[in-house]
PDB file of C-alpha atoms in Angstrom:
ATOM      1  CA  LYS A  93      16.816  12.830  -2.173  1.00  0.00           C
ATOM      2  CA  GLN A  94      16.478  12.465  -5.767  1.00  0.00           C
ATOM      3  CA  GLU A  95      13.637   9.922  -6.951  1.00  0.00           C
ATOM      4  CA  VAL A  96      13.462   9.314 -10.742  1.00  0.00           C
ATOM      5  CA  THR A  97      10.516   7.968 -12.304  1.00  0.00           C
ATOM      6  CA  GLN A  98       9.899   6.546 -15.510  1.00  0.00           C
ATOM      7  CA  ILE A  99       6.847   6.286 -18.003  1.00  0.00           C
ATOM      8  CA  PRO A 100       5.313   3.627 -19.233  1.00  0.00           C
ATOM      9  CA  ALA A 101       7.127   0.494 -17.657  1.00  0.00           C
ATOM     10  CA  ALA A 102       6.638  -1.319 -20.578  1.00  0.00           C
ATOM     11  CA  LEU A 103       5.722  -0.123 -24.256  1.00  0.00           C
ATOM     12  CA  SER A 104       5.219  -2.379 -27.315  1.00  0.00           C
ATOM     13  CA  VAL A 105       5.127  -0.622 -30.869  1.00  0.00           C
ATOM     14  CA  PRO A 106       4.952  -1.537 -34.134  1.00  0.00           C
ATOM     15  CA  GLU A 107       8.105  -1.507 -36.480  1.00  0.00           C
ATOM     16  CA  GLY A 108       8.690   2.061 -38.009  1.00  0.00           C
ATOM     17  CA  GLU A 109       6.786   4.024 -35.318  1.00  0.00           C
ATOM     18  CA  ASN A 110       8.064   7.012 -33.759  1.00  0.00           C
ATOM     19  CA  LEU A 111       8.380   6.837 -30.072  1.00  0.00           C
ATOM     20  CA  VAL A 112       8.615   8.974 -26.660  1.00  0.00           C
ATOM     21  CA  LEU A 113      10.196   7.845 -23.511  1.00  0.00           C
ATOM     22  CA  ASN A 114       9.550   9.789 -20.550  1.00  0.00           C
ATOM     23  CA  CYS A 115      11.841  10.425 -17.550  1.00  0.00           C
ATOM     24  CA  SER A 116      10.726  12.708 -14.321  1.00  0.00           C
ATOM     25  CA  PHE A 117      12.912  13.760 -11.166  1.00  0.00           C
ATOM     26  CA  THR A 118      11.955  15.688  -8.436  1.00  0.00           C
ATOM     27  CA  ASP A 119      15.548  17.651  -7.540  1.00  0.00           C
ATOM     28  CA  SER A 120      16.219  19.784 -10.707  1.00  0.00           C
ATOM     29  CA  ALA A 121      20.035  20.542  -9.532  1.00  0.00           C
ATOM     30  CA  ILE A 122      21.413  18.009 -11.108  1.00  0.00           C
ATOM     31  CA  TYR A 123      24.853  18.188 -13.218  1.00  0.00           C
ATOM     32  CA  ASN A 124      24.076  15.523 -15.531  1.00  0.00           C
ATOM     33  CA  LEU A 125      21.429  13.180 -17.404  1.00  0.00           C
ATOM     34  CA  GLN A 126      22.183  10.302 -19.068  1.00  0.00           C
ATOM     35  CA  TRP A 127      19.826   7.622 -21.064  1.00  0.00           C
ATOM     36  CA  PHE A 128      21.160   3.888 -21.391  1.00  0.00           C
ATOM     37  CA  ARG A 129      20.223   1.041 -22.995  1.00  0.00           C
ATOM     38  CA  GLN A 130      20.295  -2.757 -21.588  1.00  0.00           C
ATOM     39  CA  ASP A 131      19.984  -6.144 -23.007  1.00  0.00           C
ATOM     40  CA  PRO A 132      18.971  -8.873 -21.328  1.00  0.00           C
ATOM     41  CA  GLY A 133      21.874 -10.104 -19.487  1.00  0.00           C
ATOM     42  CA  LYS A 134      23.968  -7.228 -20.164  1.00  0.00           C
ATOM     43  CA  GLY A 135      25.289  -4.363 -18.869  1.00  0.00           C
ATOM     44  CA  LEU A 136      24.329  -0.951 -19.569  1.00  0.00           C
ATOM     45  CA  THR A 137      25.364   1.096 -22.784  1.00  0.00           C
ATOM     46  CA  SER A 138      25.110   4.501 -22.557  1.00  0.00           C
ATOM     47  CA  LEU A 139      23.074   6.520 -25.132  1.00  0.00           C
ATOM     48  CA  LEU A 140      23.430  10.492 -24.433  1.00  0.00           C
ATOM     49  CA  LEU A 141      24.417  12.348 -22.025  1.00  0.00           C
ATOM     50  CA  ILE A 142      23.128  15.725 -21.644  1.00  0.00           C
ATOM     51  CA  GLN A 143      24.949  18.400 -19.281  1.00  0.00           C
ATOM     52  CA  SER A 144      22.468  20.909 -16.795  1.00  0.00           C
ATOM     53  CA  SER A 145      23.848  23.788 -19.373  1.00  0.00           C
ATOM     54  CA  GLN A 146      22.523  22.050 -22.520  1.00  0.00           C
ATOM     55  CA  ARG A 147      18.717  21.140 -23.851  1.00  0.00           C
ATOM     56  CA  GLU A 148      18.915  18.609 -26.230  1.00  0.00           C
ATOM     57  CA  GLN A 149      21.714  15.779 -27.430  1.00  0.00           C
ATOM     58  CA  THR A 150      21.196  13.772 -30.696  1.00  0.00           C
ATOM     59  CA  SER A 151      22.424  10.644 -32.114  1.00  0.00           C
ATOM     60  CA  GLY A 152      21.317   9.010 -35.237  1.00  0.00           C
ATOM     61  CA  ARG A 153      17.511   7.941 -34.870  1.00  0.00           C
ATOM     62  CA  LEU A 154      17.570   9.071 -31.191  1.00  0.00           C
ATOM     63  CA  ASN A 155      17.162  12.564 -29.600  1.00  0.00           C
ATOM     64  CA  ALA A 156      16.977  13.321 -26.129  1.00  0.00           C
ATOM     65  CA  SER A 157      16.280  16.657 -24.462  1.00  0.00           C
ATOM     66  CA  LEU A 158      16.193  17.909 -20.993  1.00  0.00           C
ATOM     67  CA  ASP A 159      13.778  20.626 -19.134  1.00  0.00           C
ATOM     68  CA  LYS A 160      15.436  21.036 -15.711  1.00  0.00           C
ATOM     69  CA  SER A 161      12.649  23.158 -14.538  1.00  0.00           C
ATOM     70  CA  SER A 162       9.601  20.651 -15.104  1.00  0.00           C
ATOM     71  CA  GLY A 163      12.021  17.807 -13.839  1.00  0.00           C
ATOM     72  CA  ARG A 164      11.675  16.003 -17.029  1.00  0.00           C
ATOM     73  CA  SER A 165      13.572  14.450 -19.978  1.00  0.00           C
ATOM     74  CA  THR A 166      11.899  13.052 -23.048  1.00  0.00           C
ATOM     75  CA  LEU A 167      14.012   9.916 -25.435  1.00  0.00           C
ATOM     76  CA  TYR A 168      12.647  10.189 -29.168  1.00  0.00           C
ATOM     77  CA  ILE A 169      13.236   7.525 -31.410  1.00  0.00           C
ATOM     78  CA  ALA A 170      12.410   7.747 -34.800  1.00  0.00           C
ATOM     79  CA  ALA A 171      11.458   4.965 -37.245  1.00  0.00           C
ATOM     80  CA  SER A 172      11.751   2.108 -34.365  1.00  0.00           C
ATOM     81  CA  GLN A 173      13.279  -0.934 -35.373  1.00  0.00           C
ATOM     82  CA  PRO A 174      13.198  -4.495 -33.834  1.00  0.00           C
ATOM     83  CA  GLY A 175      16.588  -4.247 -32.821  1.00  0.00           C
ATOM     84  CA  ASP A 176      15.827  -1.348 -30.505  1.00  0.00           C
ATOM     85  CA  SER A 177      13.899  -3.855 -28.265  1.00  0.00           C
ATOM     86  CA  ALA A 178      15.851  -3.258 -24.907  1.00  0.00           C
ATOM     87  CA  THR A 179      15.243  -1.766 -21.452  1.00  0.00           C
ATOM     88  CA  TYR A 180      15.837   2.304 -21.370  1.00  0.00           C
ATOM     89  CA  LEU A 181      17.004   3.486 -18.388  1.00  0.00           C
ATOM     90  CA  CYS A 182      17.500   7.462 -17.572  1.00  0.00           C
ATOM     91  CA  ALA A 183      20.032   8.713 -14.582  1.00  0.00           C
ATOM     92  CA  VAL A 184      20.353  11.669 -13.084  1.00  0.00           C
ATOM     93  CA  GLY A 185      22.791  13.635 -10.740  1.00  0.00           C
ATOM     94  CA  ASP A 186      26.213  14.534 -10.448  1.00  0.00           C
ATOM     95  CA  ASN A 187      28.452  12.554  -8.452  1.00  0.00           C
ATOM     96  CA  ASP A 188      25.570  10.517  -7.360  1.00  0.00           C
ATOM     97  CA  MET A 189      23.798   9.149 -10.374  1.00  0.00           C
ATOM     98  CA  ARG A 190      20.338   8.337  -9.815  1.00  0.00           C
ATOM     99  CA  PHE A 191      18.509   5.759 -11.956  1.00  0.00           C
ATOM    100  CA  GLY A 192      14.809   5.246 -12.752  1.00  0.00           C
ATOM    101  CA  ALA A 193      13.509   1.820 -12.977  1.00  0.00           C
ATOM    102  CA  GLY A 194      13.359   1.959 -16.985  1.00  0.00           C
ATOM    103  CA  THR A 195      10.895   1.382 -19.811  1.00  0.00           C
ATOM    104  CA  ARG A 196      11.062  -2.172 -21.051  1.00  0.00           C
ATOM    105  CA  LEU A 197      10.388  -1.377 -25.077  1.00  0.00           C
ATOM    106  CA  THR A 198       9.235  -4.174 -27.775  1.00  0.00           C
ATOM    107  CA  VAL A 199       9.403  -3.309 -31.477  1.00  0.00           C
ATOM    108  CA  LYS A 200       7.417  -5.823 -33.464  1.00  0.00           C
ATOM    109  CA  PRO A 201       8.549  -6.778 -37.149  1.00  0.00           C
TER     110      PRO A 201
ATOM    111  CA  GLU B  18      39.865   1.602 -26.282  1.00  0.00           C
ATOM    112  CA  ALA B  19      38.878  -0.940 -23.605  1.00  0.00           C
ATOM    113  CA  GLY B  20      36.265  -1.334 -21.816  1.00  0.00           C
ATOM    114  CA  VAL B  21      35.315  -1.639 -18.042  1.00  0.00           C
ATOM    115  CA  ALA B  22      35.926  -5.138 -17.096  1.00  0.00           C
ATOM    116  CA  GLN B  23      34.282  -7.076 -14.641  1.00  0.00           C
ATOM    117  CA  SER B  24      34.536 -10.775 -13.103  1.00  0.00           C
ATOM    118  CA  PRO B  25      33.334 -13.639 -12.736  1.00  0.00           C
ATOM    119  CA  ARG B  26      30.128 -13.260 -14.988  1.00  0.00           C
ATOM    120  CA  TYR B  27      28.231 -15.657 -13.096  1.00  0.00           C
ATOM    121  CA  LYS B  28      28.598 -16.754  -9.405  1.00  0.00           C
ATOM    122  CA  ILE B  29      26.217 -19.042  -7.344  1.00  0.00           C
ATOM    123  CA  ILE B  30      26.663 -19.888  -3.491  1.00  0.00           C
ATOM    124  CA  GLU B  31      24.650 -20.928  -0.297  1.00  0.00           C
ATOM    125  CA  LYS B  32      24.173 -18.033   1.805  1.00  0.00           C
ATOM    126  CA  ARG B  33      25.831 -17.318   4.335  1.00  0.00           C
ATOM    127  CA  GLN B  34      28.935 -17.662   2.383  1.00  0.00           C
ATOM    128  CA  SER B  35      31.122 -15.257   1.041  1.00  0.00           C
ATOM    129  CA  VAL B  36      32.088 -13.656  -2.373  1.00  0.00           C
ATOM    130  CA  ALA B  37      34.149 -11.326  -4.070  1.00  0.00           C
ATOM    131  CA  PHE B  38      33.684  -9.237  -7.768  1.00  0.00           C
ATOM    132  CA  TRP B  39      36.818  -7.518  -9.221  1.00  0.00           C
ATOM    133  CA  CYS B  40      36.274  -4.238 -11.537  1.00  0.00           C
ATOM    134  CA  ASN B  41      38.707  -2.899 -13.969  1.00  0.00           C
ATOM    135  CA  PRO B  42      37.818   0.709 -14.992  1.00  0.00           C
ATOM    136  CA  ILE B  43      38.900   2.064 -18.149  1.00  0.00           C
ATOM    137  CA  SER B  44      42.344   3.426 -18.141  1.00  0.00           C
ATOM    138  CA  GLY B  45      42.693   7.106 -17.059  1.00  0.00           C
ATOM    139  CA  HIS B  46      39.359   6.879 -15.010  1.00  0.00           C
ATOM    140  CA  ALA B  47      39.546   8.125 -11.643  1.00  0.00           C
ATOM    141  CA  THR B  48      35.863   7.738 -10.586  1.00  0.00           C
ATOM    142  CA  LEU B  49      34.874   4.327  -9.947  1.00  0.00           C
ATOM    143  CA  TYR B  50      30.980   3.195  -8.725  1.00  0.00           C
ATOM    144  CA  TRP B  51      29.680  -0.072  -7.466  1.00  0.00           C
ATOM    145  CA  TYR B  52      25.823  -0.797  -8.028  1.00  0.00           C
ATOM    146  CA  GLN B  53      23.547  -3.350  -7.293  1.00  0.00           C
ATOM    147  CA  GLN B  54      20.761  -3.919  -9.806  1.00  0.00           C
ATOM    148  CA  ILE B  55      17.715  -6.655  -8.663  1.00  0.00           C
ATOM    149  CA  LEU B  56      15.699  -7.598 -11.136  1.00  0.00           C
ATOM    150  CA  GLY B  57      13.363  -5.486 -12.536  1.00  0.00           C
ATOM    151  CA  GLN B  58      14.718  -2.350 -10.708  1.00  0.00           C
ATOM    152  CA  GLY B  59      17.216   0.348 -11.699  1.00  0.00           C
ATOM    153  CA  PRO B  60      20.718   0.213 -10.741  1.00  0.00           C
ATOM    154  CA  LYS B  61      21.393   1.584  -7.247  1.00  0.00           C
ATOM    155  CA  LEU B  62      24.444   3.041  -5.795  1.00  0.00           C
ATOM    156  CA  LEU B  63      26.352   0.945  -3.365  1.00  0.00           C
ATOM    157  CA  ILE B  64      29.544   2.960  -3.506  1.00  0.00           C
ATOM    158  CA  GLN B  65      31.872   5.504  -5.465  1.00  0.00           C
ATOM    159  CA  PHE B  66      35.646   5.678  -5.223  1.00  0.00           C
ATOM    160  CA  GLN B  67      37.586   8.683  -6.306  1.00  0.00           C
ATOM    161  CA  ASN B  68      40.862   7.592  -6.894  1.00  0.00           C
ATOM    162  CA  ASN B  69      41.377   5.647  -4.169  1.00  0.00           C
ATOM    163  CA  GLY B  70      39.077   7.398  -1.527  1.00  0.00           C
ATOM    164  CA  VAL B  71      35.326   6.981  -0.787  1.00  0.00           C
ATOM    165  CA  VAL B  72      33.344   9.579  -2.008  1.00  0.00           C
ATOM    166  CA  ASP B  73      29.711   8.148  -1.089  1.00  0.00           C
ATOM    167  CA  ASP B  74      29.125   4.613   0.675  1.00  0.00           C
ATOM    168  CA  SER B  75      25.624   5.852   2.247  1.00  0.00           C
ATOM    169  CA  GLN B  76      23.985   3.415   0.731  1.00  0.00           C
ATOM    170  CA  LEU B  77      26.188   0.245   1.241  1.00  0.00           C
ATOM    171  CA  PRO B  78      25.419  -2.422   3.964  1.00  0.00           C
ATOM    172  CA  LYS B  79      28.737  -2.444   6.022  1.00  0.00           C
ATOM    173  CA  ASP B  80      27.781  -5.236   7.882  1.00  0.00           C
ATOM    174  CA  ARG B  81      28.707  -7.510   5.240  1.00  0.00           C
ATOM    175  CA  PHE B  82      29.531  -5.597   1.961  1.00  0.00           C
ATOM    176  CA  SER B  83      32.982  -4.103   1.853  1.00  0.00           C
ATOM    177  CA  ALA B  84      34.863  -2.532  -1.137  1.00  0.00           C
ATOM    178  CA  GLU B  85      38.576  -1.503  -1.714  1.00  0.00           C
ATOM    179  CA  ARG B  86      40.096   0.544  -4.535  1.00  0.00           C
ATOM    180  CA  LEU B  87      43.743   0.030  -4.015  1.00  0.00           C
ATOM    181  CA  LYS B  88      46.287   2.044  -5.953  1.00  0.00           C
ATOM    182  CA  GLY B  89      43.197   3.990  -7.325  1.00  0.00           C
ATOM    183  CA  VAL B  90      42.911   1.562 -10.377  1.00  0.00           C
ATOM    184  CA  ASP B  91      40.613  -1.556 -10.034  1.00  0.00           C
ATOM    185  CA  SER B  92      38.273  -2.135  -7.211  1.00  0.00           C
ATOM    186  CA  THR B  93      37.166  -5.755  -5.492  1.00  0.00           C
ATOM    187  CA  LEU B  94      33.329  -5.618  -3.770  1.00  0.00           C
ATOM    188  CA  LYS B  95      33.065  -8.676  -1.217  1.00  0.00           C
ATOM    189  CA  ILE B  96      29.908  -9.209   0.359  1.00  0.00           C
ATOM    190  CA  GLN B  97      30.118 -11.609   3.903  1.00  0.00           C
ATOM    191  CA  PRO B  98      28.275 -13.403   5.075  1.00  0.00           C
ATOM    192  CA  ALA B  99      25.598 -13.276   1.974  1.00  0.00           C
ATOM    193  CA  LYS B 100      21.794 -13.219   2.240  1.00  0.00           C
ATOM    194  CA  LEU B 101      19.131 -14.427  -0.119  1.00  0.00           C
ATOM    195  CA  GLU B 102      18.454 -11.004  -0.926  1.00  0.00           C
ATOM    196  CA  ASP B 103      21.644 -10.552  -2.404  1.00  0.00           C
ATOM    197  CA  SER B 104      20.929 -11.866  -5.378  1.00  0.00           C
ATOM    198  CA  ALA B 105      21.504  -9.286  -8.087  1.00  0.00           C
ATOM    199  CA  VAL B 106      23.768  -7.804 -10.658  1.00  0.00           C
ATOM    200  CA  TYR B 107      26.447  -6.249  -9.828  1.00  0.00           C
ATOM    201  CA  LEU B 108      27.769  -3.498 -11.848  1.00  0.00           C
ATOM    202  CA  CYS B 109      30.657  -1.646 -12.172  1.00  0.00           C
ATOM    203  CA  ALA B 110      31.227   1.821 -13.775  1.00  0.00           C
ATOM    204  CA  SER B 111      33.940   4.415 -14.316  1.00  0.00           C
ATOM    205  CA  SER B 112      33.891   7.961 -15.702  1.00  0.00           C
ATOM    206  CA  TRP B 113      36.404  10.770 -16.095  1.00  0.00           C
ATOM    207  CA  GLY B 114      35.513  12.827 -13.063  1.00  0.00           C
ATOM    208  CA  VAL B 115      31.521  14.120 -13.001  1.00  0.00           C
ATOM    209  CA  GLY B 116      30.919  12.969 -16.630  1.00  0.00           C
ATOM    210  CA  GLU B 117      29.746  10.321 -18.801  1.00  0.00           C
ATOM    211  CA  LEU B 118      29.457   6.672 -17.067  1.00  0.00           C
ATOM    212  CA  PHE B 119      30.875   3.552 -18.532  1.00  0.00           C
ATOM    213  CA  PHE B 120      29.586   0.409 -17.614  1.00  0.00           C
ATOM    214  CA  GLY B 121      30.615  -3.140 -17.397  1.00  0.00           C
ATOM    215  CA  GLU B 122      28.659  -6.245 -18.154  1.00  0.00           C
ATOM    216  CA  GLY B 123      27.944  -6.970 -14.511  1.00  0.00           C
ATOM    217  CA  SER B 124      28.440 -10.034 -12.501  1.00  0.00           C
ATOM    218  CA  ARG B 125      25.475 -12.220 -11.779  1.00  0.00           C
ATOM    219  CA  LEU B 126      24.804 -13.247  -8.072  1.00  0.00           C
ATOM    220  CA  THR B 127      22.598 -15.856  -7.379  1.00  0.00           C
ATOM    221  CA  VAL B 128      22.457 -16.819  -3.456  1.00  0.00           C
ATOM    222  CA  LEU B 129      20.643 -20.140  -2.557  1.00  0.00           C
TER     223      LEU B 129
END
């Protein structure tokens, strides 16, 4: 059974700092890894999708990498802004996407 | 392109009552998912449909939860009777086969 862990559970940084969020998973036989953002009281917004044949994806200030052999993914956020404050979730799998508990990010002005 | 639509957004019921949630996926998406998200946790898959067939319902508490996807388009998730521990956000997602998931805004259930 796939287990997904996200560390840290919460992170607070000053505006402008670059930061890395971590996601680890136990079963490397995955098809997709997807990073999401969730604002309070809202649904999940897709940020980046990495398919198993890919190593990384980039969108604006976001870069996600995937290392299947070590069961890890990182989400890099450059030049953080207060508007980046949210919970970030990773999900891994194929038909059955398993989620981590998320990292709650606060970016202070 | 319209996103995943869900209703109602909020529902408050007494324990042992019943409730139903509705989801309309993105047009053309064959795969539809219902997730349960308890406060402070990541979403947990309840049931996955491919068109109108069930792919995975291993984590659905079948004694009280049921779901259907008639005609392979919209879907309904029902809880009867509700328990206190069912208080959560019920999220619907859809995808084009095995691909990127797109979520709706969710339906927040409070059971008193």
